[in-house]
Amino acid sequence: MTRQRQTTALVGRERECAVVDRLLAESARGRGRVLVVRGAPGIGKTALLDHAAERAAGATVLRVTGLEQESDLGFAGLHWLLRPLDALLRSLPASECGALAAAVGLGRADEERPTDRFRVAAQLLGLISRAAGQSWVVVLVDDAQWLDRPSLDALLFAARRLADDRVAVLIAVRDEGADDLQIPGAEEMTVGALPEADAAELLSRSGAGLSPQVRGRLLREAAGNPLALLEFPAALSQAQLSGRDPLPEPVPLTPRIRRMFQDRIQRLDEDCRAALVLAAVDDTGDLGVVLRAASLLGLPPDALDAAESAPLIDLTGGRIVFRHPLVRATVHDGSTSGQRRRAHMALAGALVARDHDERRIWHRALAAVDVDEDTAAELETVARWAARRAAHASAATALLQAADLSPRDADRLRRTAAAAEAAWAAGQTDRARAAARRALAGADRDLSARMLSLTGVIEYRTGRLTDACDQLLQAARAETDPSRKLEILINAAGAAFSAGDAGRLGTLAAATRDVAPRTARDRLIVALVRGHAALAAQEHREARESLTVAVAAAGEVDDPRALMWAARAQSVTFGMGSGLPQADRAVRAARADGLIGLLPLALSQQSADLIGVGAYDLACAAAEEGDRLASELGQSRAAHLNHLAMIAAVRGRRDEAVRTAKDALARARHTGSTYHLGLARWAMGCADLYAGDPGRAAQQLVTVASPDHTHFDPVVGFAAMPDAVEACARAGDRTRAGQLLDTYAAWVAANPHETRDALLAYCETVVHTDDDRRARVLRLAAALSPLHRGRCELSHGEWLRRRRRPHRARAHLRTAHELFSAVGAVTLAERAASELRAAGDAGTGPEPAGPASERLTPQELQIAMLVAQGLTNPQIAAQLFLSPRTIDYHLHKVFRKLGLSSRTQLVRYPRLLGP
């Protein structure tokens, strides 16, 4: 609920006010800024927000204060915050703001499908950005630690993405609250105690007639806290102020302030105290609602007047505003449970308007003293409303309360299970686990299948992979519906495959034989589980057959999750990069459906396939976006970090590649993922190999590519084997290189593909030296990505030069240099240039024009590609979950870097992706 205040000059806060003033000035000029203000209760955080509101002349000010009483009402905070934008929100099409409008009560939620919680956040971003296009916007959030979780999550999501808009965001939070309130790029300011001179000045304003001894005692006890300095004198008698009577014994500061408020409250008459309890448990701030509730309790209409005179509350414009949150907390905590229950029941009776249905049910639930099926059923309805609006955290709270009120065991278990699922949808992992364990305690077979599946998925995403697999296998055995059973089995297979557990994969593959697939999606899952089990067992022919079936089934599916599986099957079967069309479809589908929780996984597959085809800039853009979203959503970052490490390795940024890969390695060890362990070591090995340190590279790559190694992963191991062969050969370990070559040749024979044939031929030229093999690799190299074609050309050019054929070597070395330059492989390009000079070429000649990607950042390239596809700035903003102003900012940089002046020219721009 928003507080209305009058501000005066702040004593002793010149530095803090200067920070706020600078932030406001920069945001007014179009540089979006975020400031998190931390501090103890009463230290002056709200006063600084008041100062900001006073200085924001001409701005649209959006202000909200978190209330403990509203913390379980989904999007209650956004409801209050966005009131100044009601007209704008109502005017926008449902496709642009429908989920947000439904969340704050200005539209209808989708009855058929619950909204992804971050779709609301993305639409909030768009709304604030649109408002900022009309006028400067200042967002003020007070007591953020008490804001309802759905509102806080949406605000943080938007705040991270408003850097290019005329928006200032100031968030005040208690220094012991909201530890997870982290915004990359935001300023942080901790408000401390007032300096002694300023504290003395403030005390002189609030306490006249203080004796020197009393003045000194109050200054010491207040310890520079402005609220204490203002309130201490008001809590003392005239005799105490003058020093004639002793002061109370000192206690810690915050309890002391609360005791002062409690003393003031106790001096009020009984009717006024009862009315104050009503105001404290009310969450509307509506004076009319509180007075109607007071009437139901038999209280007089003027019951609150004495509290206003105290002064403990402010009654203006039909609103009730407590002087400070500690006043409300003191009233609430100082009342008995019976008094609070009576207040809740009275408020339930006073909230007669239809738009207060949810509040009325909550008050009735909080007034209950025993099991009550009617109220439990109403809370379950509230949970359904909340889930449709993507307020999943609030839905979980409602369902847990409903479970506690349920008289029948079956209803209690069912509601607890639904609470676990809602908590997981809200990203509340620990809460979801705890609720699922409660539901499992007395669950029947069907409910056990649901909860075991949920806990297995949670473990898969956040814990140990083998534990996840075991829980999911139990769930599959309990599940009776064929399609749901297969959905569980594919999750279990993903966990087992990442863990490199061939035994568990074999068990899962056997379990699919008892299921008759009914849909294309079912057939895809069966083929994938069996194919990955065969792959882990190194049964190459069986793996290829099953994965080929999966690839064929992929053409009949269109949901993003199934498309991700299809892309993986394609890449495993036909080589990295071949799954790109399916991965692209998965990303587009996740964006179009607003499935932000699924998007990081789709981006991971897309970036892997982009690396496979040598589109490193786009791969970097996908991996960076996926990593950013995964971090925000609490998902695993290992895959994204590994892809970024490999891209850095190719680009010749060795230190960055090793640092990023080590981060991924630590995360993989925590989960037990041999797949991500292999990827991390592969990236580190490539970083050394491309930097010209084959001995060090071989140490990493041999562990990745040796089938007899404990953590060998077949997907990563065989993909990394050509690099391991080269590293060993260049390090002088021809024996090990030959062994790896033989292993790779046998695998390629069982898994033939033109790309693998070409890589095998390249490996043979590295280990052997005859002309026939070298001629063959050049014929096959057309099937390779630009990076690997360049390596073939470089190797052949080096071989020719060392055999004193410099004239023939130059053409191959020049081609290698061009290919490496085009993909940004700096160290390899330098190596090619050095070989060219040694072959008698005075220089590499003019740098190749190269693709646009050489001049654009990954995000700029991503935006340029979407423009080239014909999308508008708002459409691109919606796709990338950025503000339209950010898209416009980056697009102008694209135009400047490429020497263009219009979108039409960009659409026609040649070689946007390079060769």
mmCIF file of C-alpha atoms in Angstrom, residues 445-446 448-450 452-453 469-481 484-486 488-489 492 503-504 506-512 514-515:
data_model
loop_
_atom_site.group_PDB
_atom_site.id
_atom_site.type_symbol
_atom_site.label_atom_id
_atom_site.label_comp_id
_atom_site.label_asym_id
_atom_site.label_seq_id
_atom_site.Cartn_x
_atom_site.Cartn_y
_atom_site.Cartn_z
ATOM 1 C CA ARG A 445 -0.098 -44.773 -5.642
ATOM 2 C CA ASP A 446 -1.187 -41.941 -7.939
ATOM 3 C CA SER A 448 3.134 -40.957 -4.830
ATOM 4 C CA ALA A 449 3.878 -40.974 -8.559
ATOM 5 C CA ARG A 450 3.231 -37.215 -8.727
ATOM 6 C CA LEU A 452 8.215 -38.674 -6.545
ATOM 7 C CA SER A 453 8.262 -37.204 -10.031
ATOM 8 C CA CYS A 469 17.255 -40.761 -11.362
ATOM 9 C CA ASP A 470 16.338 -43.137 -8.526
ATOM 10 C CA GLN A 471 13.387 -41.000 -7.421
ATOM 11 C CA LEU A 472 12.144 -40.646 -10.980
ATOM 12 C CA LEU A 473 12.422 -44.386 -11.568
ATOM 13 C CA GLN A 474 10.272 -44.969 -8.463
ATOM 14 C CA ALA A 475 7.778 -42.447 -9.823
ATOM 15 C CA ALA A 476 7.653 -44.191 -13.201
ATOM 16 C CA ARG A 477 6.947 -47.531 -11.542
ATOM 17 C CA ALA A 478 4.052 -45.989 -9.606
ATOM 18 C CA GLU A 479 2.601 -44.109 -12.597
ATOM 19 C CA THR A 480 -0.204 -45.811 -14.535
ATOM 20 C CA ASP A 481 -0.788 -43.339 -17.383
ATOM 21 C CA ARG A 484 2.995 -39.463 -17.979
ATOM 22 C CA LYS A 485 5.166 -42.523 -17.310
ATOM 23 C CA LEU A 486 7.226 -41.786 -20.430
ATOM 24 C CA ILE A 488 9.023 -39.296 -16.111
ATOM 25 C CA LEU A 489 11.342 -41.764 -17.848
ATOM 26 C CA ALA A 492 15.226 -39.881 -15.454
ATOM 27 C CA GLY A 503 23.486 -49.189 -15.627
ATOM 28 C CA ARG A 504 20.606 -46.904 -14.680
ATOM 29 C CA GLY A 506 19.730 -49.696 -19.156
ATOM 30 C CA THR A 507 17.088 -50.050 -16.423
ATOM 31 C CA LEU A 508 15.181 -47.078 -17.809
ATOM 32 C CA ALA A 509 15.342 -48.424 -21.358
ATOM 33 C CA ALA A 510 13.923 -51.730 -20.126
ATOM 34 C CA ALA A 511 11.084 -49.843 -18.427
ATOM 35 C CA THR A 512 9.995 -48.340 -21.791
ATOM 36 C CA ASP A 514 6.258 -52.044 -20.804
ATOM 37 C CA VAL A 515 4.731 -48.862 -22.244
#
